[in-house]
mmCIF file of C-alpha atoms and ligand atoms in Angstrom:
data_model
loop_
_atom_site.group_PDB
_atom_site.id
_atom_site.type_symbol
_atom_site.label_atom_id
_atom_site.label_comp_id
_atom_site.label_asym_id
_atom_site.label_seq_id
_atom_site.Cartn_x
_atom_site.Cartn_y
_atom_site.Cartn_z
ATOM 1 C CA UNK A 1 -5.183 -15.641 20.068
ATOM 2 C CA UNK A 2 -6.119 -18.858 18.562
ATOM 3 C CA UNK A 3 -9.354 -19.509 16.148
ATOM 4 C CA UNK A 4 -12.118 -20.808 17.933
ATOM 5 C CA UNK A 5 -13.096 -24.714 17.574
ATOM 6 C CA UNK A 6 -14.621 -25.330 13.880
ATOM 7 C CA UNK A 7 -12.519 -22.543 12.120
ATOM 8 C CA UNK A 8 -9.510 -22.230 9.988
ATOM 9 C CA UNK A 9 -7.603 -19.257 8.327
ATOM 10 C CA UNK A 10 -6.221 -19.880 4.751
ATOM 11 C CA UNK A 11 -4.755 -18.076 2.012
ATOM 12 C CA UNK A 12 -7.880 -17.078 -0.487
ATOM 13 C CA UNK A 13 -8.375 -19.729 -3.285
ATOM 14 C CA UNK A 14 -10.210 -19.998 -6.556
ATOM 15 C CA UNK A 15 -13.220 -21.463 -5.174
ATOM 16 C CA UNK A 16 -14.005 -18.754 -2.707
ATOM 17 C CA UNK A 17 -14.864 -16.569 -5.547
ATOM 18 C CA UNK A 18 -18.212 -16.072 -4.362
ATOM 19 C CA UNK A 19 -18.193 -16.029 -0.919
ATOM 20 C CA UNK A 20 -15.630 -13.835 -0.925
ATOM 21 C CA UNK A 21 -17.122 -11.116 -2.942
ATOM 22 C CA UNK A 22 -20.202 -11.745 -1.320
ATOM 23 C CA UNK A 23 -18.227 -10.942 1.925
ATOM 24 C CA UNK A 24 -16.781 -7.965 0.684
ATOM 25 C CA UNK A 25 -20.334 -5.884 0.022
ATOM 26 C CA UNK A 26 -20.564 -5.121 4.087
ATOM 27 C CA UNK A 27 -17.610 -3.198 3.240
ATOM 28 C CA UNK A 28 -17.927 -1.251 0.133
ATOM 29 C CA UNK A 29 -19.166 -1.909 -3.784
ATOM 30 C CA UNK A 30 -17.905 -4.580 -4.997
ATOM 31 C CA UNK A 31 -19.947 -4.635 -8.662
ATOM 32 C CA UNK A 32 -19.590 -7.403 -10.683
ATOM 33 C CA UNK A 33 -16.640 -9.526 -11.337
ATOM 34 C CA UNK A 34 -16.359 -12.838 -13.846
ATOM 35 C CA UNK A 35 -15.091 -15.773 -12.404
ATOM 36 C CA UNK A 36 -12.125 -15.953 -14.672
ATOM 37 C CA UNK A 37 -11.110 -12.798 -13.681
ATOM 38 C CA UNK A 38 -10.735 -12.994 -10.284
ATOM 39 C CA UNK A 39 -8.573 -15.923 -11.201
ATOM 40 C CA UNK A 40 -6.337 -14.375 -12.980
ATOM 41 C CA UNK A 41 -6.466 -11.879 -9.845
ATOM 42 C CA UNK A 42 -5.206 -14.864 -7.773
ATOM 43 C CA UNK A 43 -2.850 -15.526 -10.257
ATOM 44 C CA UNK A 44 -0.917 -12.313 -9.918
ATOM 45 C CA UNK A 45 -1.728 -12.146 -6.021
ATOM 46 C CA UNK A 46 0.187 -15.581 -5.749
ATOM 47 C CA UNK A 47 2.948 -14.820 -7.953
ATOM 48 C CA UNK A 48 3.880 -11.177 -6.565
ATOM 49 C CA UNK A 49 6.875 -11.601 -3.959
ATOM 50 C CA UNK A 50 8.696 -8.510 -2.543
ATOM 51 C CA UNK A 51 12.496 -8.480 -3.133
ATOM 52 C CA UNK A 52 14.452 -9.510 0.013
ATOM 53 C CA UNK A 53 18.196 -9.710 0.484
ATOM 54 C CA UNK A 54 17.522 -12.908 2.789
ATOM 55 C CA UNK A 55 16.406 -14.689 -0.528
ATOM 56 C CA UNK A 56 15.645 -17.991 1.459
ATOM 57 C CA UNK A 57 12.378 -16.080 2.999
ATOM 58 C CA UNK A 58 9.867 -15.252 0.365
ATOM 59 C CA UNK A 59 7.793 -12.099 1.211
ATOM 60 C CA UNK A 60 4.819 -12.507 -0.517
ATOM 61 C CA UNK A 61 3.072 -8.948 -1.687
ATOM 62 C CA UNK A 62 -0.403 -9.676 -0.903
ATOM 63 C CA UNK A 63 -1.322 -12.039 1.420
ATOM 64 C CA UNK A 64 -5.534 -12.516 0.873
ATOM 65 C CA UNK A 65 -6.978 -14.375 3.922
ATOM 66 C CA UNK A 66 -10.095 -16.090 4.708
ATOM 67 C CA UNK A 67 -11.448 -17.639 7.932
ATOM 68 C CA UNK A 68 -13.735 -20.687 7.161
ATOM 69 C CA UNK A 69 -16.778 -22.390 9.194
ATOM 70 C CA UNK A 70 -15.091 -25.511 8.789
ATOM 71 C CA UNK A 71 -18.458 -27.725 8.968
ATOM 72 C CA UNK A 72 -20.354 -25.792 6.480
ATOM 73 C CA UNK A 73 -17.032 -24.336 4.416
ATOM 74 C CA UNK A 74 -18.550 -21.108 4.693
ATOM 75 C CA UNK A 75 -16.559 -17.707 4.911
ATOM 76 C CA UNK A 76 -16.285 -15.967 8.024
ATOM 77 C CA UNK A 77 -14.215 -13.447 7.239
ATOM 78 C CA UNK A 78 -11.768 -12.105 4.805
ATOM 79 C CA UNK A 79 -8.916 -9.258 4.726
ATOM 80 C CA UNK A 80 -5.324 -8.807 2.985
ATOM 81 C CA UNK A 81 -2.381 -7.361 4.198
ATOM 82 C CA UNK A 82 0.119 -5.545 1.098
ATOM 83 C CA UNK A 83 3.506 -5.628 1.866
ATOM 84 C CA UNK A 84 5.665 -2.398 0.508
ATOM 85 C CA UNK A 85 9.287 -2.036 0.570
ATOM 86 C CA UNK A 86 10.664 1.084 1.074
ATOM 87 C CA UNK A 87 14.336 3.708 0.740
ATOM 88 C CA UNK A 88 13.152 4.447 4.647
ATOM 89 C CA UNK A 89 14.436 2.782 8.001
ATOM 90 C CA UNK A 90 17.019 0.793 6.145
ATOM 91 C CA UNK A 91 15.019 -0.367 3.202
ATOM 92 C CA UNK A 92 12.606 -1.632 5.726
ATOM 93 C CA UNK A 93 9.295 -3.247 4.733
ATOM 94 C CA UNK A 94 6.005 -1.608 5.736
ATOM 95 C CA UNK A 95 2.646 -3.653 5.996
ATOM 96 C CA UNK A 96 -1.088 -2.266 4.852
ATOM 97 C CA UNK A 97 -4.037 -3.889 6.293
ATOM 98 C CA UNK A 98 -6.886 -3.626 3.437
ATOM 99 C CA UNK A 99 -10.100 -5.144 2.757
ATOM 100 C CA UNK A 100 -11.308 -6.167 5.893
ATOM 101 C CA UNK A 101 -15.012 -7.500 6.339
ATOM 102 C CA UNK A 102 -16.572 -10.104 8.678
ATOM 103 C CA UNK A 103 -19.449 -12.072 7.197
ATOM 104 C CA UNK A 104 -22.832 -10.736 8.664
ATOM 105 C CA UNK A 105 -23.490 -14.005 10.005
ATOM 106 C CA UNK A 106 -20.384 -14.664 12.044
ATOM 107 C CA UNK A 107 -19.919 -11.058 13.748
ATOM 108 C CA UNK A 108 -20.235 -10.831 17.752
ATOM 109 C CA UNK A 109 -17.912 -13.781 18.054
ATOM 110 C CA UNK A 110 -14.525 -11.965 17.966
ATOM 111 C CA UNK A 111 -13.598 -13.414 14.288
ATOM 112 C CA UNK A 112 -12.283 -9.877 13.244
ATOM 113 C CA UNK A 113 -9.857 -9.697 15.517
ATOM 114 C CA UNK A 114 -8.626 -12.890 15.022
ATOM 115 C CA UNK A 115 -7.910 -11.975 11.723
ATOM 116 C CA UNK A 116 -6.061 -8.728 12.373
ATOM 117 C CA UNK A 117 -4.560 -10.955 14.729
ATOM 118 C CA UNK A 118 -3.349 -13.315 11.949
ATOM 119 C CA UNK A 119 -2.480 -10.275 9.624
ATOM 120 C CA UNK A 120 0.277 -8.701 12.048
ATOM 121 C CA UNK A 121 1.228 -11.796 12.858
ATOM 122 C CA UNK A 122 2.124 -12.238 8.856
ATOM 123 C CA UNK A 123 3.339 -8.566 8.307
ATOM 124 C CA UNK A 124 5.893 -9.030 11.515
ATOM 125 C CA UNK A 125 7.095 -12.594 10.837
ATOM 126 C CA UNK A 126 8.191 -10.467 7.142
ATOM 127 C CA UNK A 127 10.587 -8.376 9.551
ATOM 128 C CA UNK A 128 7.745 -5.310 8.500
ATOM 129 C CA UNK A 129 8.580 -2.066 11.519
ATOM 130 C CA UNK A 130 5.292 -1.081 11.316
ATOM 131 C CA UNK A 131 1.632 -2.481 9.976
ATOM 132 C CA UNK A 132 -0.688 0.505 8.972
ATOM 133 C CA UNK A 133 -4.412 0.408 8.391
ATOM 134 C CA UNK A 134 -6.860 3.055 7.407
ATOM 135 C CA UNK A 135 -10.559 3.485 9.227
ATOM 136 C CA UNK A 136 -13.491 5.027 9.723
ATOM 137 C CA UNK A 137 -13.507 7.106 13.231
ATOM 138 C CA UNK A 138 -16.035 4.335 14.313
ATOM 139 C CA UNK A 139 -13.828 1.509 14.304
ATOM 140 C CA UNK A 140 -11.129 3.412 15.961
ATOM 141 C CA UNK A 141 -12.209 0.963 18.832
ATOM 142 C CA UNK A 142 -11.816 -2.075 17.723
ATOM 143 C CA UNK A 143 -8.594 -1.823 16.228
ATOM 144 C CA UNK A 144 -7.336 -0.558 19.718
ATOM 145 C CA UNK A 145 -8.430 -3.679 21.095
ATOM 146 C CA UNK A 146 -6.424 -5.096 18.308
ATOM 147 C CA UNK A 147 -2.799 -2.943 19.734
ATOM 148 C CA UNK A 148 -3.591 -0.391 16.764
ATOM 149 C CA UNK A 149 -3.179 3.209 18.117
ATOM 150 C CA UNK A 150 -3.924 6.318 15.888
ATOM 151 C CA UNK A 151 -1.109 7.378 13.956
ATOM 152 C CA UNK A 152 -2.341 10.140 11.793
ATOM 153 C CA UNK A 153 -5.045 10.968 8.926
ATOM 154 C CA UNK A 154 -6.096 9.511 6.072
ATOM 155 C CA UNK A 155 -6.335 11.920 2.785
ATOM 156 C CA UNK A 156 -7.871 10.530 -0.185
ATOM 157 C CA UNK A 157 -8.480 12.143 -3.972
ATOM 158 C CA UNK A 158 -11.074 10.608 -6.364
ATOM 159 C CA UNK A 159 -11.807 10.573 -9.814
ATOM 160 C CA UNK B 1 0.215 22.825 -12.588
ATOM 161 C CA UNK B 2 3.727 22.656 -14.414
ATOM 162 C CA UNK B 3 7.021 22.848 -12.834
ATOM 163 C CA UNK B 4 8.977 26.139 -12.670
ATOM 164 C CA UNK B 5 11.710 26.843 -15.142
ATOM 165 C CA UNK B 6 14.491 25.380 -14.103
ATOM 166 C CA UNK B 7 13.320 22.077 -12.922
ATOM 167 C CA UNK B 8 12.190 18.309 -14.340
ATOM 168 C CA UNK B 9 10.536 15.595 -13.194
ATOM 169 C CA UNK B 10 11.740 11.605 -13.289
ATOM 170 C CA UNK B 11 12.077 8.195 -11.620
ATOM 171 C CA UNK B 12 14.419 7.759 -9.072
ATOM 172 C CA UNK B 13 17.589 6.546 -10.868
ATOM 173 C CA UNK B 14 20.899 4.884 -9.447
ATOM 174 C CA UNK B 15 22.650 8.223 -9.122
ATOM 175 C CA UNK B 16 20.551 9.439 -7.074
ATOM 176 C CA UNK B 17 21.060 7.089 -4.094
ATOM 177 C CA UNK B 18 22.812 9.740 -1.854
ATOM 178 C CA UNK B 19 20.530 12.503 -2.641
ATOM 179 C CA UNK B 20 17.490 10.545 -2.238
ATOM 180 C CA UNK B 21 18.097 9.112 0.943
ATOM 181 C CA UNK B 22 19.196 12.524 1.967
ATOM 182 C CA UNK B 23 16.269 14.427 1.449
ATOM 183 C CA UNK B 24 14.242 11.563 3.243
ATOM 184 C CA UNK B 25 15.912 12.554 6.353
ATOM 185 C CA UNK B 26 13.201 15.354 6.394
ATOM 186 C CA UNK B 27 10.683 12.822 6.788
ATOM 187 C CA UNK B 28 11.926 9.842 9.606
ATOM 188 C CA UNK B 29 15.287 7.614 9.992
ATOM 189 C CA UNK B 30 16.312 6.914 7.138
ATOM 190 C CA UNK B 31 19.538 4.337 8.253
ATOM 191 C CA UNK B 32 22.673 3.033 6.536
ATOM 192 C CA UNK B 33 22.265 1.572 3.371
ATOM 193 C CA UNK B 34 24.647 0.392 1.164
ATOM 194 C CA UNK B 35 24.785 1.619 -2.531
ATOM 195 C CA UNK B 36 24.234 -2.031 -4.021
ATOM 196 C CA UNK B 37 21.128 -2.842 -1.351
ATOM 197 C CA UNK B 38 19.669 0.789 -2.831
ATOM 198 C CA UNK B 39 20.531 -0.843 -6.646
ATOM 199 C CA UNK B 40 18.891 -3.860 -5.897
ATOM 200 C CA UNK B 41 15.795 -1.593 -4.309
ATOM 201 C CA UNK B 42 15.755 0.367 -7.808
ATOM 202 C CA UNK B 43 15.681 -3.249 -9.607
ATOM 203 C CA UNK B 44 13.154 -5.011 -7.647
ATOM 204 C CA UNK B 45 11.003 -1.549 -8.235
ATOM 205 C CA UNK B 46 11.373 -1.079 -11.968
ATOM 206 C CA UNK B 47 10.435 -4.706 -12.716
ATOM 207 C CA UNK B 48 7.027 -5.224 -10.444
ATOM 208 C CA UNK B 49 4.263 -4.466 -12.618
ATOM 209 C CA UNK B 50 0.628 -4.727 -11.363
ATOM 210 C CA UNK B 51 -1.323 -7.443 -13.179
ATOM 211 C CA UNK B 52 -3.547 -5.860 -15.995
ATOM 212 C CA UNK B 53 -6.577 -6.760 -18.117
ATOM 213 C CA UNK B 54 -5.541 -4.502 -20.452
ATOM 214 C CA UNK B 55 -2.125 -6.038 -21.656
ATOM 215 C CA UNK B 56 -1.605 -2.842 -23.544
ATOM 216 C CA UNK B 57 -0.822 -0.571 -20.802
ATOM 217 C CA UNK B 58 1.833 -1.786 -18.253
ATOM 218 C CA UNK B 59 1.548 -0.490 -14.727
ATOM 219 C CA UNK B 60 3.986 -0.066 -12.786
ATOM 220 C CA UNK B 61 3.706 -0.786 -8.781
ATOM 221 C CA UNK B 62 6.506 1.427 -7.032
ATOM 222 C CA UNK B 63 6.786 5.034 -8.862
ATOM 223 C CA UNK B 64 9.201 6.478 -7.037
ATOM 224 C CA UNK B 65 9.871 10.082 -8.436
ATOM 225 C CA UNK B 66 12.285 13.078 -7.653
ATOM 226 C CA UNK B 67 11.708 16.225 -8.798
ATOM 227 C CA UNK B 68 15.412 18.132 -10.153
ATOM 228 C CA UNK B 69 16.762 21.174 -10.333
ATOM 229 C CA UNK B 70 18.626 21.113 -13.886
ATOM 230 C CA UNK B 71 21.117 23.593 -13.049
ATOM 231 C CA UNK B 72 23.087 21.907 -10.453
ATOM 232 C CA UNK B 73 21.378 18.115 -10.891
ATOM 233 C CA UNK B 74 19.933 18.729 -7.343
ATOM 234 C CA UNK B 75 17.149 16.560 -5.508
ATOM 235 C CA UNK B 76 14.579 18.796 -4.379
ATOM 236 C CA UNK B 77 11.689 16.803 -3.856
ATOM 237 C CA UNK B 78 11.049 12.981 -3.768
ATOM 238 C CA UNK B 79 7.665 10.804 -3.261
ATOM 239 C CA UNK B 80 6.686 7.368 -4.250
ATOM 240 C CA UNK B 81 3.136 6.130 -5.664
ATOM 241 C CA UNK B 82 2.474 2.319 -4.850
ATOM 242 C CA UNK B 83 -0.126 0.837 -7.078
ATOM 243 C CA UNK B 84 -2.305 -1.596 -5.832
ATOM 244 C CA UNK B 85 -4.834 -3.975 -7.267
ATOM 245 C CA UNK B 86 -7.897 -4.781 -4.984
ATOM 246 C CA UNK B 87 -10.932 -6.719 -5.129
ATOM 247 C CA UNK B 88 -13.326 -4.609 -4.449
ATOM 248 C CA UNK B 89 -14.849 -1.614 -7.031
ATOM 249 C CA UNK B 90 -14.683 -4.585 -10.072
ATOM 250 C CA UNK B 91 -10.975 -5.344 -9.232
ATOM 251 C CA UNK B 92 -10.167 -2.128 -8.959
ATOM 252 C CA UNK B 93 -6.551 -0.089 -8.821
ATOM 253 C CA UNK B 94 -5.979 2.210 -5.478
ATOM 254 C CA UNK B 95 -3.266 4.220 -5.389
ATOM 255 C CA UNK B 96 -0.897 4.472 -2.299
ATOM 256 C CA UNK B 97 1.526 8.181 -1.850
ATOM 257 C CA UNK B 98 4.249 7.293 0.628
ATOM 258 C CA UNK B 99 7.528 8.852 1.486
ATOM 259 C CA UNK B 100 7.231 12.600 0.707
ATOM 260 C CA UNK B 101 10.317 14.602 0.972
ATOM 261 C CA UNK B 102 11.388 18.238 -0.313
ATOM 262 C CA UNK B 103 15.013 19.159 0.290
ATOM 263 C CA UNK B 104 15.081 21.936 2.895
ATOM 264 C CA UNK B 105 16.957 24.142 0.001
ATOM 265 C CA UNK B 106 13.671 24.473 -2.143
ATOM 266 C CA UNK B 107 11.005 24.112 0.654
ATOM 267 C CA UNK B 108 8.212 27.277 0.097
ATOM 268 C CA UNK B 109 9.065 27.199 -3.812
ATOM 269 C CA UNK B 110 4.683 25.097 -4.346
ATOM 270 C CA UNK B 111 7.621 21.943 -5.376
ATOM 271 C CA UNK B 112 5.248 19.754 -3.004
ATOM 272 C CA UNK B 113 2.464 20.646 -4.275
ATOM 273 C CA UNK B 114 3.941 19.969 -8.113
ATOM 274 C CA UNK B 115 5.142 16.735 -6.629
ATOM 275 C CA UNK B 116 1.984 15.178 -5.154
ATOM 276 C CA UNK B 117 0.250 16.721 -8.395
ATOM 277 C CA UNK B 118 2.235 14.371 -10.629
ATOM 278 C CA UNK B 119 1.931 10.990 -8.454
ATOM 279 C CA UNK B 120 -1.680 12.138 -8.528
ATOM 280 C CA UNK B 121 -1.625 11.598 -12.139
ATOM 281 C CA UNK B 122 0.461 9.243 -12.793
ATOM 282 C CA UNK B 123 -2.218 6.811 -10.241
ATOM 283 C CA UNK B 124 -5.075 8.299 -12.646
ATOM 284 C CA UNK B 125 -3.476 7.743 -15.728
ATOM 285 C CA UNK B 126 -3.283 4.113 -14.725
ATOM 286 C CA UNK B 127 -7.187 3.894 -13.723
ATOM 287 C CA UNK B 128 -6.950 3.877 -9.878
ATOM 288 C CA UNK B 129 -10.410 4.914 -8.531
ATOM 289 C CA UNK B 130 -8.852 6.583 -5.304
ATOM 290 C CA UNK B 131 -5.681 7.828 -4.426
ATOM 291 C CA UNK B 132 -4.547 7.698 -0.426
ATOM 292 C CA UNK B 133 -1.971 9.238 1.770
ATOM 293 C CA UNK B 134 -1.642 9.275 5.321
ATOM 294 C CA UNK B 135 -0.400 12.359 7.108
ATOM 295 C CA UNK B 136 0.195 14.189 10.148
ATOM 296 C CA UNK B 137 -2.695 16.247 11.513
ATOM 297 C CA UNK B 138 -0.081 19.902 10.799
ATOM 298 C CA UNK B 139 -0.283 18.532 6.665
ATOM 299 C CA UNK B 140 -3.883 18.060 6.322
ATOM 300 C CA UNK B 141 -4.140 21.689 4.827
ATOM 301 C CA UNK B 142 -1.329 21.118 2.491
ATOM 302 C CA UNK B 143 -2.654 17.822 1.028
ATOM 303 C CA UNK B 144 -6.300 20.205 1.017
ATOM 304 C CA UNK B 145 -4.771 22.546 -1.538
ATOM 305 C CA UNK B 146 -3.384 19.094 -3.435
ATOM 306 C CA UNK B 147 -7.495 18.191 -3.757
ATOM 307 C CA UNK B 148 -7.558 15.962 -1.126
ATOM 308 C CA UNK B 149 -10.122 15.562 1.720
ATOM 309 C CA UNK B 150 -9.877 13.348 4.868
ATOM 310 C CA UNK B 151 -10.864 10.035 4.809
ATOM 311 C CA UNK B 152 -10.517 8.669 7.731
ATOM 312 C CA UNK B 153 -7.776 7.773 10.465
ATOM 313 C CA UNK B 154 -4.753 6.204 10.306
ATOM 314 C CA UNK B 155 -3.906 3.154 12.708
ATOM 315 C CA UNK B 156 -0.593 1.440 13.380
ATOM 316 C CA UNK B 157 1.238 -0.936 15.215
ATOM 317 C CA UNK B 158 5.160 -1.513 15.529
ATOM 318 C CA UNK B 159 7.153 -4.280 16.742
HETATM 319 C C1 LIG C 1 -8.851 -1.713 7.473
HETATM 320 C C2 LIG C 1 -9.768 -1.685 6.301
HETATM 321 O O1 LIG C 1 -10.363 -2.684 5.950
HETATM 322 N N1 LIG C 1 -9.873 -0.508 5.641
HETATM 323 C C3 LIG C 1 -10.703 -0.392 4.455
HETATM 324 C C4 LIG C 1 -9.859 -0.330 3.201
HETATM 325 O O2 LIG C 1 -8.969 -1.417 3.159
HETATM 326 C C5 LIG C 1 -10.793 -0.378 2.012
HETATM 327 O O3 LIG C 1 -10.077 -0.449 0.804
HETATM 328 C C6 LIG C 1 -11.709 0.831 2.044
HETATM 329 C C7 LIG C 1 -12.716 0.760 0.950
HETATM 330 O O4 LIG C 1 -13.509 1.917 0.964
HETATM 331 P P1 LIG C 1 -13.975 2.644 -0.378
HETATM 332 O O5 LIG C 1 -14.797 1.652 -1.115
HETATM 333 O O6 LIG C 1 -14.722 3.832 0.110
HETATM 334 O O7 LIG C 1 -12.733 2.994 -1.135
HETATM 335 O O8 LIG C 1 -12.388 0.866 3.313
HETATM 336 C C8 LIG C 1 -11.599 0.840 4.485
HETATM 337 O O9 LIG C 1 -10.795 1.994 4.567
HETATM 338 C C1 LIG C 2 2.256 11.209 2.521
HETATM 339 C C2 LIG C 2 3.481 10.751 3.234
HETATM 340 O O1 LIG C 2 4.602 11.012 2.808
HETATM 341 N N1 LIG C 2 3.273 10.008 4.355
HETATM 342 C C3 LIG C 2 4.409 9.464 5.083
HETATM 343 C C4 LIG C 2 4.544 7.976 4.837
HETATM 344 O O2 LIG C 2 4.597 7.719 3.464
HETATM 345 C C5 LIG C 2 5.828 7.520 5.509
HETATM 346 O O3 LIG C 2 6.107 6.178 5.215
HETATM 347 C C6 LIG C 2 5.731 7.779 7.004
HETATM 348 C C7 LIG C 2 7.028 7.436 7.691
HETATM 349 O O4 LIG C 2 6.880 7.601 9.057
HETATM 350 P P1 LIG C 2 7.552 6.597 10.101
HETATM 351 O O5 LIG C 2 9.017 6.673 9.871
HETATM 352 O O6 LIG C 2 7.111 7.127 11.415
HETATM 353 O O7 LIG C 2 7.017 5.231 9.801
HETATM 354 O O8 LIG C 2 5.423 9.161 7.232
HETATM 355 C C8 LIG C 2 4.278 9.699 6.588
HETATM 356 O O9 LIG C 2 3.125 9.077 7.068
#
């Protein structure tokens, strides 16, 4: 359950601008972004909390991850997990798993589900019932070797 | 695409804390709650905006909706759009339906349909390039006639 020797897992800063974009094109398009605007991203990713009656625990919203190659500061991986609070199960809190991707360089070494690993652990120490994710068929797999088990379909609309 | 005679559209307001959390019974537990945890809910929700390039236009990132029936200032439908503001796609908004609900009293009336149509637009009206819902397998050919098409599957893990 713990990161292998010569990696840590950190909140996304500033400076991983472009790794972390970088990171995100095995997933989808990522298109181009200026620096100070994924700042200002961070900005409103770091000052988003979700209300909570308990108010000494802050829940933050979005919780943007990174696992680093500690000798080379390189990104290993990155993913977020969105925290919604809902009328259902007693105004209970419900996590979403987004945005994962594993740096092409660092997959085969069971980083990715390290960081789903990290994620839950973050959605449950919120008091979240449930942590939600949405994949393609072929990752169904891995995210059962993560304790994920199908739950339903995903529907999506575009423009 | 308009509502029937006879019925409006708005965002979930105080007064409707009993009627709300009624008609989510349809959907899963919904749980005690007490009326000031649901006005805190309602206050947390109407003052999270979603950080915007664009100061002009102010998005909001819970849009919790019912739909009414004016005679008797019934419930008949509620649902929820959560707005949420990614890296990926440029930075990117994708929009989250949750927590769809139509009072037993007006089920087979197309209010569902009317519903999911307006969170539909309401996420489009704010920019989001996609618009998600997850749903059991025997609702995949209602969300079809909404526009939607599967995406993918939906993973979870509880506590
Ligand atoms: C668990 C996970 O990482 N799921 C991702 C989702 O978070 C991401 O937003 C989407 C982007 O795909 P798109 O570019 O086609 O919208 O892909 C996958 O569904
Ligand atoms: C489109 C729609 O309304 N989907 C709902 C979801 O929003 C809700 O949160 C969940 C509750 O189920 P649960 O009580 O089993 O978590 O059911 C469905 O997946």
């Amino acid at each position: 359950m713990s990161l292998p020797e010569g990696f840590y897992i950190r909140r996304v800063e500033e400076k991983d601008f472009e790794q972390v974009t970088e990171t995100l094109k095995v997933l989808t398009t990522v298109g181009t972004i200026a620096p100070e605007a994924f700042s200002n991203l961070l900005k409103y990713w770091n000052e988003s909390t979700v209300w909570n009656d308990d108010n000494d625990k802050k829940i933050m919203q979005y919780n943007p991850m990174v696992i680093v190659d500690k000798r080379t500061e390189t990104v290993a991986a990155t993913g977020n997990i969105i925290i919604e609070r809902k009328i259902i199960h007693e105004l209970a809190l419900c996590g979403h798993i987004e945005d994962i991707a594993v740096n092409p360089k660092y997959q085969g070494q069971g980083l990715g589900k390290l960081l789903i690993d990290q994620l839950v652990a973050i959605g449950f120490s919120y008091g979240c019932y449930k942590i939600i994710l949405d994949c393609d068929e072929k990752n169904v797999k891995f995210y059962e070797k993560c304790g994920f088990s199908n739950a339903g379909v995903e529907m999506q609309i575009r423009k």
